[in-house]
Short mmCIF file of C-alpha atoms in Angstrom, two decimals:
data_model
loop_
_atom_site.label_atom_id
_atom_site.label_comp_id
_atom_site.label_asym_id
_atom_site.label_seq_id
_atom_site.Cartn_x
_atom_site.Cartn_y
_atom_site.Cartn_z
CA UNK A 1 -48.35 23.80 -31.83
CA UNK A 2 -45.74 20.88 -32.25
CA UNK A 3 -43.17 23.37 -31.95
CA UNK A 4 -44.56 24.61 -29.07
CA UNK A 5 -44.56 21.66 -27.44
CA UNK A 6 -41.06 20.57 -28.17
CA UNK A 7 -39.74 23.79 -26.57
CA UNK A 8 -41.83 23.18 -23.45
CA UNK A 9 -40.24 19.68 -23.28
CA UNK A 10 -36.93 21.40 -24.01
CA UNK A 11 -37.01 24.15 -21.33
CA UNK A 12 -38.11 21.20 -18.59
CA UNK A 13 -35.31 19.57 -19.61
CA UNK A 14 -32.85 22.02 -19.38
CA UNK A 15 -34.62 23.10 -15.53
CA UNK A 16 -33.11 20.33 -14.00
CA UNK A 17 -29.56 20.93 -15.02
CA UNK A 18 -29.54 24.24 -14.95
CA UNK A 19 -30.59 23.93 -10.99
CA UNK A 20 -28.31 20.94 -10.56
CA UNK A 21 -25.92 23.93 -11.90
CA UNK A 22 -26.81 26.67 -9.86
CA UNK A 23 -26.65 24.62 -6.65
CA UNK A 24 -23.13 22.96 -7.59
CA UNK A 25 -22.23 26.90 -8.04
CA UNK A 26 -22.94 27.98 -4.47
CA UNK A 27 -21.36 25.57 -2.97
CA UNK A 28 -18.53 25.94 -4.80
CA UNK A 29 -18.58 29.71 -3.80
CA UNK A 30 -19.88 28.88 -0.10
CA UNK A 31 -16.86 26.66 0.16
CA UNK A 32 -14.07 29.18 -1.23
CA UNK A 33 -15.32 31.93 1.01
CA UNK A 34 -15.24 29.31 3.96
CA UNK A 35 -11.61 28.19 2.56
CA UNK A 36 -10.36 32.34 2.87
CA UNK A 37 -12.12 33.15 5.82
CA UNK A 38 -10.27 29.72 7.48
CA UNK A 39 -7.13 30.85 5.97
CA UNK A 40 -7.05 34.58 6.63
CA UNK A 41 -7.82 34.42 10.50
CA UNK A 42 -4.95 31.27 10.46
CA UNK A 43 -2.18 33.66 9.26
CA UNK A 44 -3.85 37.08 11.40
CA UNK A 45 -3.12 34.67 14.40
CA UNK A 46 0.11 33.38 13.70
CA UNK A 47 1.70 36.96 12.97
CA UNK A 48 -0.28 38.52 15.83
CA UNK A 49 0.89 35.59 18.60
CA UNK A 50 4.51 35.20 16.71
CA UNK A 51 5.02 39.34 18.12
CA UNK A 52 3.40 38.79 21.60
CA UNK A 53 5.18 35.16 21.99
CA UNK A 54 8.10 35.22 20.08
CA UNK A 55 10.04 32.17 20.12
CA UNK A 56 13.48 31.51 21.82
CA UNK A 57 16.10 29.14 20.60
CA UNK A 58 15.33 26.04 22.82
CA UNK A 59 12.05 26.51 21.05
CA UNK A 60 13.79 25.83 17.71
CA UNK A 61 15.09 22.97 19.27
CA UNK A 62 11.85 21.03 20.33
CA UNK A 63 10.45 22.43 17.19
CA UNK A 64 12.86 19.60 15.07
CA UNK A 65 12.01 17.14 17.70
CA UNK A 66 8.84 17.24 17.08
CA UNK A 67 9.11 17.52 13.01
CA UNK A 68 11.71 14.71 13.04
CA UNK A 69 9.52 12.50 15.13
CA UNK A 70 6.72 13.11 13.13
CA UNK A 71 7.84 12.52 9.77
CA UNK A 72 9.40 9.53 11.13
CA UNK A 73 6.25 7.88 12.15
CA UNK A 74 4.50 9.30 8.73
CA UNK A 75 7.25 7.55 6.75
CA UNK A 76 7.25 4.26 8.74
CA UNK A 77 3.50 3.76 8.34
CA UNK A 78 3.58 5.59 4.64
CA UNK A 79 1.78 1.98 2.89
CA UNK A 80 -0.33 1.90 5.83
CA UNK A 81 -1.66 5.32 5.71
CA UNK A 82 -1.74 5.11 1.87
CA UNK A 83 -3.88 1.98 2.51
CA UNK A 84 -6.21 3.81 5.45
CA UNK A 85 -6.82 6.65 2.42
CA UNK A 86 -8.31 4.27 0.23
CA UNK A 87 -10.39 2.08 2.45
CA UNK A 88 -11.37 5.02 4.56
CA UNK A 89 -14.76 6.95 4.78
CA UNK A 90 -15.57 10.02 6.66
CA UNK A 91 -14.79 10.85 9.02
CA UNK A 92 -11.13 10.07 8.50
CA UNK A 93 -8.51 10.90 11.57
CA UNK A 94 -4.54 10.43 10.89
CA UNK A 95 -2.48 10.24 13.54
CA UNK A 96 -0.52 14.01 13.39
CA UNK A 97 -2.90 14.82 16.43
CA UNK A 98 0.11 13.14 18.52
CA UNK A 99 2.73 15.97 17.36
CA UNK A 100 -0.02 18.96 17.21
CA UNK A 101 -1.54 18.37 20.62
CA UNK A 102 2.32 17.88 21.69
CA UNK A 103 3.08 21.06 19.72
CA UNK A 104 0.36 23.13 21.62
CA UNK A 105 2.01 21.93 24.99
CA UNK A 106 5.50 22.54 24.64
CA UNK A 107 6.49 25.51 21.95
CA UNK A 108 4.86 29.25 21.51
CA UNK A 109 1.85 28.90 18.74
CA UNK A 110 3.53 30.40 15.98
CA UNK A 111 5.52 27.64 15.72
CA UNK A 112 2.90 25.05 16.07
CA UNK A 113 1.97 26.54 13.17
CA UNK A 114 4.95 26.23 11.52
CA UNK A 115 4.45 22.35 12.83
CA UNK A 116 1.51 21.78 11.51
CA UNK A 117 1.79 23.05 7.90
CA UNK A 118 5.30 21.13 7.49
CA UNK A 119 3.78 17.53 8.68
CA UNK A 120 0.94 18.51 6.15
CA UNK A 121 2.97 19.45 3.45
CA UNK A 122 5.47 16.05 3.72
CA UNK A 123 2.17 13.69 4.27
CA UNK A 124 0.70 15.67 1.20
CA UNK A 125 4.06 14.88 -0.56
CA UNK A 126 4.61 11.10 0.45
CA UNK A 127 1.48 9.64 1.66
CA UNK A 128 -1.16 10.87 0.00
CA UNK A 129 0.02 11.83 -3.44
CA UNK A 130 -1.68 10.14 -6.83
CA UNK A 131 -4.58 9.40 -4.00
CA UNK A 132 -7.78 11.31 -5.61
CA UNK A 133 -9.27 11.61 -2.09
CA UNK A 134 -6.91 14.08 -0.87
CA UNK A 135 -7.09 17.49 -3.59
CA UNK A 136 -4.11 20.17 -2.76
CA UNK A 137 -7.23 22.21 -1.42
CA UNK A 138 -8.15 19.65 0.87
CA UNK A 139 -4.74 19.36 2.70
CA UNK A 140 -4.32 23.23 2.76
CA UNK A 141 -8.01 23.55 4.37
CA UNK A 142 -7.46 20.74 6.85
CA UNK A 143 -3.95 22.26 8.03
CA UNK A 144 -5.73 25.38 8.38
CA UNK A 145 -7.95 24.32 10.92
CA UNK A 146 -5.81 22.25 12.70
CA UNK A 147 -3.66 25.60 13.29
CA UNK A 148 -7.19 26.84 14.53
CA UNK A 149 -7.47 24.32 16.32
CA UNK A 150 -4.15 24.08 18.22
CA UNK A 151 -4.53 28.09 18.81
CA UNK A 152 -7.52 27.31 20.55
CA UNK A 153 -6.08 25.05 22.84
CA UNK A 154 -2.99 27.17 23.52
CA UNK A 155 -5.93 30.01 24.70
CA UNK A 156 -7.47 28.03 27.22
CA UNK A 157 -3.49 27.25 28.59
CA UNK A 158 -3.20 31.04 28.56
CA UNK A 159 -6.40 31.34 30.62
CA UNK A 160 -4.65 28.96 33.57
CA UNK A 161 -1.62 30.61 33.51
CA UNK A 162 0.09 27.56 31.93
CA UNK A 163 2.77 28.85 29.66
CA UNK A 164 3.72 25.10 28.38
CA UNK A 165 4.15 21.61 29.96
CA UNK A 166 7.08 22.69 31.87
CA UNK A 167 4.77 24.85 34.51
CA UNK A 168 2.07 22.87 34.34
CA UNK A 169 4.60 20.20 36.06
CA UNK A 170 4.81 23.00 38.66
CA UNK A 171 1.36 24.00 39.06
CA UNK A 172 -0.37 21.21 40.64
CA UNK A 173 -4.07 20.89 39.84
CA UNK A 174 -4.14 24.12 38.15
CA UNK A 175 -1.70 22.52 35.70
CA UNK A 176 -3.76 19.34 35.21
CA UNK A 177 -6.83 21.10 34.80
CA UNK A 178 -4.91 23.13 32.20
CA UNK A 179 -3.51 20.05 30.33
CA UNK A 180 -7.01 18.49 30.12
CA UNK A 181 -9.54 21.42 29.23
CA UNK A 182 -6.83 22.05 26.38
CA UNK A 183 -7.41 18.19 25.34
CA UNK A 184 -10.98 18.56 25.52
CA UNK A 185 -10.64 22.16 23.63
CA UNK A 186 -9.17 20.39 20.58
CA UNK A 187 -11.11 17.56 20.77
CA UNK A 188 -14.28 19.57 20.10
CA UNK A 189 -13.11 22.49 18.04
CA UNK A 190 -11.47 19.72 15.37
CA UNK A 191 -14.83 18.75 15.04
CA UNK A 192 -16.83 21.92 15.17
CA UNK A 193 -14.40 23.78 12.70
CA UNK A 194 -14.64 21.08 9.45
CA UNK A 195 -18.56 20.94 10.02
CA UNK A 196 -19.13 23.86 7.68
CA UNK A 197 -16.62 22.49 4.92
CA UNK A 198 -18.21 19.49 4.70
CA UNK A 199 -22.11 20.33 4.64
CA UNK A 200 -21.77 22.56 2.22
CA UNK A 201 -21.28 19.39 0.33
CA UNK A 202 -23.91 18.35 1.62
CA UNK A 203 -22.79 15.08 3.90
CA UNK A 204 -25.10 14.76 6.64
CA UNK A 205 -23.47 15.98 10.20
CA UNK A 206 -24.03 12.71 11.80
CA UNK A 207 -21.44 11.24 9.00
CA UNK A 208 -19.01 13.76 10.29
CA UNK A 209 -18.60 13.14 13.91
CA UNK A 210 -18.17 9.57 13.35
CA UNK A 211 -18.99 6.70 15.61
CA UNK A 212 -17.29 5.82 19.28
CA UNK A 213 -14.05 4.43 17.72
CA UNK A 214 -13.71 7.21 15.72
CA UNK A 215 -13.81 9.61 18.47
CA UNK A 216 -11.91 6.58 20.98
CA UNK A 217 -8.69 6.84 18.41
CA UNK A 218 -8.68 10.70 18.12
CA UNK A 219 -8.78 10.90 21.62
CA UNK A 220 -6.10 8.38 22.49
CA UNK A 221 -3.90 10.42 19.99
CA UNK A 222 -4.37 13.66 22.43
CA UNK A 223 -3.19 10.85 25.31
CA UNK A 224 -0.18 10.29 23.35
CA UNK A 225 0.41 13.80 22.82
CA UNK A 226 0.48 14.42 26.49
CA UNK A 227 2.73 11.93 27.03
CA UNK A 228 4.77 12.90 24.31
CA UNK A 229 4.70 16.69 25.43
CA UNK A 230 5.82 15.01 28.82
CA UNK A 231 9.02 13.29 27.68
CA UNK A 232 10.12 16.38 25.60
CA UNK A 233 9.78 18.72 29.17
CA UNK A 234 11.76 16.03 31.21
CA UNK A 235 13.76 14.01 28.73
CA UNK A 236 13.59 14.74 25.22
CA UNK A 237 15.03 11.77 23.80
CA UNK A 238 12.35 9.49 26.06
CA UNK A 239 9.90 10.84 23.29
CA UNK A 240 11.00 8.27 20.77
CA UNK A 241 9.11 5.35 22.24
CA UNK A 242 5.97 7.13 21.90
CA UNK A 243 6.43 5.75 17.72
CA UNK A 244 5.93 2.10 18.70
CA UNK A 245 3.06 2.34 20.12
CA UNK A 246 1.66 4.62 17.84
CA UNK A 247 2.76 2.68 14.72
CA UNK A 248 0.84 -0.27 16.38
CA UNK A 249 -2.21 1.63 17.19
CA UNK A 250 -1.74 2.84 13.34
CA UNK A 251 -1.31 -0.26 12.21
CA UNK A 252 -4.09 -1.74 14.39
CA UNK A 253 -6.86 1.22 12.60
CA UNK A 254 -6.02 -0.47 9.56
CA UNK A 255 -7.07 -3.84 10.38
CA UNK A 256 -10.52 -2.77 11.89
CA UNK A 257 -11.01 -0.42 8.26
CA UNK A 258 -10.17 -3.29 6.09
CA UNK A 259 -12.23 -5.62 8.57
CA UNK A 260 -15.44 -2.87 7.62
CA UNK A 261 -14.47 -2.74 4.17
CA UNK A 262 -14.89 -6.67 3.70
CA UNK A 263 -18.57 -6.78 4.84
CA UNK A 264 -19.41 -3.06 2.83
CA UNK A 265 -21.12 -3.24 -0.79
CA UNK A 266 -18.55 -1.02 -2.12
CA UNK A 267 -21.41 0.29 -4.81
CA UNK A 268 -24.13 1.36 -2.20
CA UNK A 269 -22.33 1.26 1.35
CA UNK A 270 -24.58 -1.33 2.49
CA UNK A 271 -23.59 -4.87 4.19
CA UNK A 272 -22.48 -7.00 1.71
CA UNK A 273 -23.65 -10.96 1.44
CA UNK A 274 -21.52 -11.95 3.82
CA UNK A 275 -21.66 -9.06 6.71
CA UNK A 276 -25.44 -9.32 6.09
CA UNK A 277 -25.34 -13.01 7.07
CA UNK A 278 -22.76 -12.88 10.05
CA UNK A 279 -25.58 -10.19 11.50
CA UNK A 280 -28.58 -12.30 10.39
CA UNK A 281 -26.88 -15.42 12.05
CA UNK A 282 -26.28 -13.39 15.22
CA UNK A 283 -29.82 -12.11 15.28
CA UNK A 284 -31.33 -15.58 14.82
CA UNK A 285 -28.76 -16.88 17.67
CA UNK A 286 -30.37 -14.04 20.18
CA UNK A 287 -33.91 -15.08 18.97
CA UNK A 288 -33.27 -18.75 20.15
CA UNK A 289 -32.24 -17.86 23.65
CA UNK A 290 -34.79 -15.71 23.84
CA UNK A 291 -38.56 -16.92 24.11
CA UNK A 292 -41.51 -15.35 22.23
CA UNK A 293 -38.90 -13.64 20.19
CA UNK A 294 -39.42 -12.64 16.60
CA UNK A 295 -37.58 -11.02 13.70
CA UNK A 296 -38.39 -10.13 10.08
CA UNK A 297 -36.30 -10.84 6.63
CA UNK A 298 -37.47 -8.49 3.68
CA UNK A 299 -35.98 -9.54 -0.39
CA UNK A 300 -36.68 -6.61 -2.58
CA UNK A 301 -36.04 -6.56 -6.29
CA UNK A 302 -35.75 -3.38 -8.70
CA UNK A 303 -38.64 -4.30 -11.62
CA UNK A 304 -37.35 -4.07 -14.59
CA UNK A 305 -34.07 -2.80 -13.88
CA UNK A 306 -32.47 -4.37 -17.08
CA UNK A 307 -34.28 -1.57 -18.79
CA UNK A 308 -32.69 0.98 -16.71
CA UNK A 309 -29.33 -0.35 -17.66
CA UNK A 310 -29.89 -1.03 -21.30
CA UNK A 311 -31.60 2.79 -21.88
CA UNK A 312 -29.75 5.02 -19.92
CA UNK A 313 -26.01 2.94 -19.06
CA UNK A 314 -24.50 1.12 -16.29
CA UNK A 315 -23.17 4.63 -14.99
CA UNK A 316 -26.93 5.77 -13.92
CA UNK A 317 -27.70 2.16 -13.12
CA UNK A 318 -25.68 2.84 -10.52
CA UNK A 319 -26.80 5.94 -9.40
CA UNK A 320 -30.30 4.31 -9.26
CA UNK A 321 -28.82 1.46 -6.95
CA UNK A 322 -27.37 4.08 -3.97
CA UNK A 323 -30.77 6.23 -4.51
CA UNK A 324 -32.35 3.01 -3.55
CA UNK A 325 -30.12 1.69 -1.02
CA UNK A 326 -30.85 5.37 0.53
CA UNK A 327 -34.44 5.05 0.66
CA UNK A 328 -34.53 1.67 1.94
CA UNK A 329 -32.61 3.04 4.81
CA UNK A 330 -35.10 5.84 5.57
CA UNK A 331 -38.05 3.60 5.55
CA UNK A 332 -36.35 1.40 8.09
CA UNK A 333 -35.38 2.23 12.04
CA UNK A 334 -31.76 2.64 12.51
CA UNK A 335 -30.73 -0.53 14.31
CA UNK A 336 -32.57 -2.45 11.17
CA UNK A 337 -29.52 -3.54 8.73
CA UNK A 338 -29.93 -3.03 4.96
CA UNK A 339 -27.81 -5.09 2.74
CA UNK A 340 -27.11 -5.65 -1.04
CA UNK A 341 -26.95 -8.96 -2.27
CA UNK A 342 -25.87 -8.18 -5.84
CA UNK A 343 -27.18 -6.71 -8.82
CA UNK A 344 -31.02 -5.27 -8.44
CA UNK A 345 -31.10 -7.45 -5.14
CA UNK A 346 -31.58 -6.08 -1.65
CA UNK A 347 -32.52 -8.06 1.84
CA UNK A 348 -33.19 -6.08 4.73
CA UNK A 349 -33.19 -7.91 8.79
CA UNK A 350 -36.03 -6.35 10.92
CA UNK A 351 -35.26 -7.25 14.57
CA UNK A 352 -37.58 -7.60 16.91
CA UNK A 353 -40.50 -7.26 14.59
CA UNK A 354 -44.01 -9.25 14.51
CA UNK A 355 -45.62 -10.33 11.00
CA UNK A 356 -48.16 -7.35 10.66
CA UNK A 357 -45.29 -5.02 10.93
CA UNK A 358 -42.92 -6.40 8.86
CA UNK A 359 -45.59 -6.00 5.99
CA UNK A 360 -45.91 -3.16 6.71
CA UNK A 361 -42.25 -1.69 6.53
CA UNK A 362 -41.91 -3.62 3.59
CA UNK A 363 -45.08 -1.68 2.18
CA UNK A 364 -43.22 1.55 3.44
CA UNK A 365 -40.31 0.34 1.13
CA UNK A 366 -42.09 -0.24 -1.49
CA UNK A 367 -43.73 3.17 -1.31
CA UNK A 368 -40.72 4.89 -0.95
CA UNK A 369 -39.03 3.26 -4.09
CA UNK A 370 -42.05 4.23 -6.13
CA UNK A 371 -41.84 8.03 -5.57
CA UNK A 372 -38.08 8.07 -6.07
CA UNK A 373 -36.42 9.81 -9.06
CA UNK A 374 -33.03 10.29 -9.47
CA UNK A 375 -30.72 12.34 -11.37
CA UNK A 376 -27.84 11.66 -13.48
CA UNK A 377 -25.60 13.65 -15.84
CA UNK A 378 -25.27 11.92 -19.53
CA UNK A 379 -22.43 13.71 -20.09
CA UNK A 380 -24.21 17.22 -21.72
CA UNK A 381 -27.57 17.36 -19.73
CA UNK A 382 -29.31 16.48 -16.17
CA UNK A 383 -31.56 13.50 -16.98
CA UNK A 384 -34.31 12.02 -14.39
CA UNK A 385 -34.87 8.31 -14.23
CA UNK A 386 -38.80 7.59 -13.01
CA UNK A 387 -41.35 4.97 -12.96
CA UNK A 388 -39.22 2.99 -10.29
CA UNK A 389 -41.13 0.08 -8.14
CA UNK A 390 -39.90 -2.82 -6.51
CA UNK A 391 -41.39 -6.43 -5.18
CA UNK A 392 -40.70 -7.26 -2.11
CA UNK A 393 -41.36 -10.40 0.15
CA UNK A 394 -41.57 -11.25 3.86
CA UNK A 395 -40.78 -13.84 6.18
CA UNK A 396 -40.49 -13.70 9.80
CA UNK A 397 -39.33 -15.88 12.18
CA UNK A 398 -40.05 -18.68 13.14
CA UNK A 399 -43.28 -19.23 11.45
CA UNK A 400 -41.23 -18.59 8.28
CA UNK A 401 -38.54 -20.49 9.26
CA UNK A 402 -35.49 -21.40 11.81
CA UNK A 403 -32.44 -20.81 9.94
CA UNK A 404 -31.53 -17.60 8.18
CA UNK A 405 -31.40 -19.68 4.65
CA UNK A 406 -35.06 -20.74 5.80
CA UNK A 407 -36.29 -17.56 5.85
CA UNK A 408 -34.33 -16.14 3.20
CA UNK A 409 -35.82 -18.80 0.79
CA UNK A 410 -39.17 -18.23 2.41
CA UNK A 411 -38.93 -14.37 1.49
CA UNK A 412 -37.55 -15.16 -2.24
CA UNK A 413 -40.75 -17.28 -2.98
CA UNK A 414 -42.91 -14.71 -2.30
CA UNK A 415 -40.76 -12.14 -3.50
CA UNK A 416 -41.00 -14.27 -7.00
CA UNK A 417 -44.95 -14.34 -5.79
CA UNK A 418 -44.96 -10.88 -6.35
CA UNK A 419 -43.35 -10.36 -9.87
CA UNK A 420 -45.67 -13.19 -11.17
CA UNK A 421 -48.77 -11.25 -9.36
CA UNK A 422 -47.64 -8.06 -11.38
CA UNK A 423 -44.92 -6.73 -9.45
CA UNK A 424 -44.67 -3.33 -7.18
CA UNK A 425 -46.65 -5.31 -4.48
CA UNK A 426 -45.57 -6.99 -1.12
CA UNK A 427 -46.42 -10.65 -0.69
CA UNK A 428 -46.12 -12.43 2.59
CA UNK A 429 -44.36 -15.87 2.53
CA UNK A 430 -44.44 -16.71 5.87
CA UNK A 431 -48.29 -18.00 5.59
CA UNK A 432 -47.58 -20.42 3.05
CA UNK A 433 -43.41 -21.23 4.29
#
C-alpha cells in the first residue's frame, strides 16, 4: 500500500515535467519548421527574381553605396546599439530599415538580398556578438524575413509599373502612390511575418507590435529610406547626410530606452519605486484640479514568502514574484499601474476608483494570488509551488489621505491590519486613516 502510494506521488510528479517537456518540444519543432519554410521560399525568390531581373553593373555600384553607408552608421553607433540590445524589450527595431527600404527602391531584389544578409552578418559580427539576446538563429531568421519583406515591397512596385526610384521620379502620382503603398507594404508585412516566430514562444501578440513609438521610429526609418533612395537616383554622394540624422535619431532611441529602463523593476517588469511615484504624484495632481475626483492605492504582501525562499531557493522565489506581478496585472484594468516596491512588496494606483471598488479589486487580487501555482525546474524535475495568499490594504483618496505618502501609509496600516487579523484578507484603511 505504501509503495503504492509513493509511486502515485512519483508519477504526479514526473506529469508536470514531462508536459513542461512535451510542450518545450513542439515548439522547438513548430519553430524549426517555421525557420525552413522562412528560409526556403527566401532563397526560391532570390534565384527565381535574380533570372527574370538580373542585375547590371550600375547596380553593383549602388549596391556598395548602400553596404558602405550602412556599415558606416552600424559602426558609428556600435556602443549604442550594443547598449539598445541590453536595455531593450520586444519588440526591438534597429535602424537597417533605412538601407533595406532604400535597397527595395533603387537595385533589382536579388541584390537587396544580397543587402540585407551582409548588414546582418557585420551587425551579427560587431554589434551584437557576446550579447545572449541575439542567438546565430535569431539573426539568420530575422534577415530572412526582412528579404521577405523587401520582396514584398518590390511586388507592389512591380504592380505600378515602377521599376525603381528613378521612374517613379518620372511617373507622377503613379510613382508616389508606388513609393508609398511599398512603405506601407513593409511596414505591415515586418510585422505580420515575425508573429508566428514569436508566439510559438508563446509572447502575447500585443507585446509584438509594440506601442506608438515603436511603430513612430520604424516608420520614420522607411522616411529616411525614401530619402535616401532619393539622393542615390539624383546624387549619390548627397546620401551621406542621411547618417547624421540617423545617428541622432539612434542615439535619441537610446535615451527614451534607458529613460524606461530606470522606472522598470528589472525582476518583474513592473514600475519600480520611483516610476510608481512620479505616476502616483501625477495622478494625485489631476485629482486636485479635478472636483469629486477619487483614486485608490492597494499594498499587497506575499505571506510567508521567506518560506518560499528558504525551501525551494531564491531562483523560484523569483519565478513566484513575475507569476504574481502577472496576476496582479490581470485582476486590474489596463490603464491601472502595478508596481514593485521591493522584495514580497507590491502597490498598485487605481484611478478613478470609489472606496467600494477598490475593495473590491483588491479582493480580486487577492483571489487571484490564492489560486496561482507556478512552476519551476530544480535542476532534474518540474516542481509546483502552492498555497500562495497575500494581504492587501486600501486607501483611497482623499478620505485616506492628500498626499501619495498619506495614502501609502494609510494602505500599509491596514495592510499590517491584515497579517495581524490572519493574513490572505483585505482590510480597508481608509475608515480608520
Amino acid at each position: 500500500m505504501g509503495n503504492g502510494s509513493a509511486a502515485g506521488q512519483s508519477r504526479r510528479r514526473l506529469a508536470p515535467f514531462r508536459l513542461r517537456e512535451w510542450t518545450l518540444w513542439r515548439q522547438r519543432r513548430s519553430l524549426i519548421a517555421y525557420c525552413f519554410l522562412v528560409e526556403s521560399v527566401a532563397v526560391a525568390a532570390t534565384v527565381t527574381t535574380s533570372v527574370t531581373t538580373p542585375p547590371a553593373r550600375h547596380d553593383f555600384v549602388l549596391l556598395g553605396l548602400l553596404l558602405a553607408l550602412g556599415v558606416a552608421q552600424a559602426e558609428l553607433g556600435r556602443k549604442v546599439e550594443r547598449m539598445r540590445r541590453r536595455v531593450h524589450g520586444p519588440p526591438y527595431i534597429n535602424m537597417t530599415s533605412v538601407w533595406t527600404f532604400a535597397g527595395v527602391l533603387v537595385l533589382p531584389p536579388a541584390l537587396v538580398a544580397v543587402l540585407v544578409a551582409a548588414l546582418y552578418a557585420h551587425l551579427a559580427g560587431r554589434s551584437w556578438y557576446r550579447l545572449r539576446q541575439v542567438p546565430p538563429f535569431r539573426t539568420i531568421l530575422n534577415a530572412t524575413l526582412v528579404v521577405l519583406t523587401c520582396y514584398s515591397a518590390a511586388f507592389v512596385l512591380t504592380r505600378f509599373r515602377v521599376d525603381d526610384m528613378g521612374t517613379a521620379m518620372t511617373s507622377g502620382g503613379r510613382g508616389v502612390t508606388a513609393v508609398a503603398l511599398a512603405a506601407v507594404t513593409y511596414f505591415v508585412v515586418a510585422a505580420v511575418t515575425i508573429v508566428p516566430a514569436l508566439t510559438i514562444t508563446t509572447r502575447s501578440v500585443k507585446a509584438l507590435f509594440g506601442g506608438l513609438g515603436d511603430n513612430l521610429l520604424e516608420a520614420a526609418t522607411l522616411c529616411l529610406g525614401m530619402l535616401t533612395a532619393l539622393a542615390l537616383a539624383t546624387l549619390p554622394a548627397l546620401a551621406v547626410a542621411i547618417l547624421p540624422p540617423l545617428l541622432v535619431l539612434h542615439r535619441a532611441v537610446l535615451i527614451k530606452q534607458l529613460e524606461i529602463a530606470a522606472t522598470t523593476d528589472e525582476k518583474t517588469g513592473l514600475f519600480n519605486t520611483t516610476g510608481w511615484h512620479l505616476l502616483a504624484s501625477r495622478e494625485l495632481a489631476r485629482a486636485q484640479r479635478a472636483t469629486r475626483s477619487t483614486f485608490g492605492v492597494l499594498m499587497i504582501d506575499l505571506d510567508h514568502f521567506k518560506l518560499i525562499n528558504d525551501e525551494h531557493g531564491h531562483l523560484a522565489g523569483d519565478e513566484v514574484l513575475r507569476a504574481v506581478a502577472a496576476a496582479i496585472k490581470s485582476a486590474v484594468r489596463d490603464y491601472d499601474s502595478v508596481g514593485r516596491f521591493g522584495g514580497e512588496e507590491f502597490v498598485v494606483l487605481l484611478p478613478d476608483i470609489g472606496p467600494a471598488a477598490a475593495l473590491a479589486v483588491a479582493e480580486r487580487i487577492r483571489s487571484a494570488i490564492e489560486v496561482l501555482t507556478v512552476e519551476y525546474s530544480d535542476g532534474h524535475d518540474v516542481r509546483v509551488i502552492g498555497g500562495l495568499s497575500a494581504s492587501i490594504g486600501v486607501a483611497t483618496y482623499p478620505d485616506g489621505g492628500t498626499a501619495v505618502d498619506r495614502l501609502l501609509q494609510a494602505a500599509d496600516r491596514a495592510l499590517y491590519r491584515a497579517k495581524d487579523a490572519g493574513r490572505n484578507q483585505v482590510v480597508d484603511g481608509t475608515a480608520t486613516a
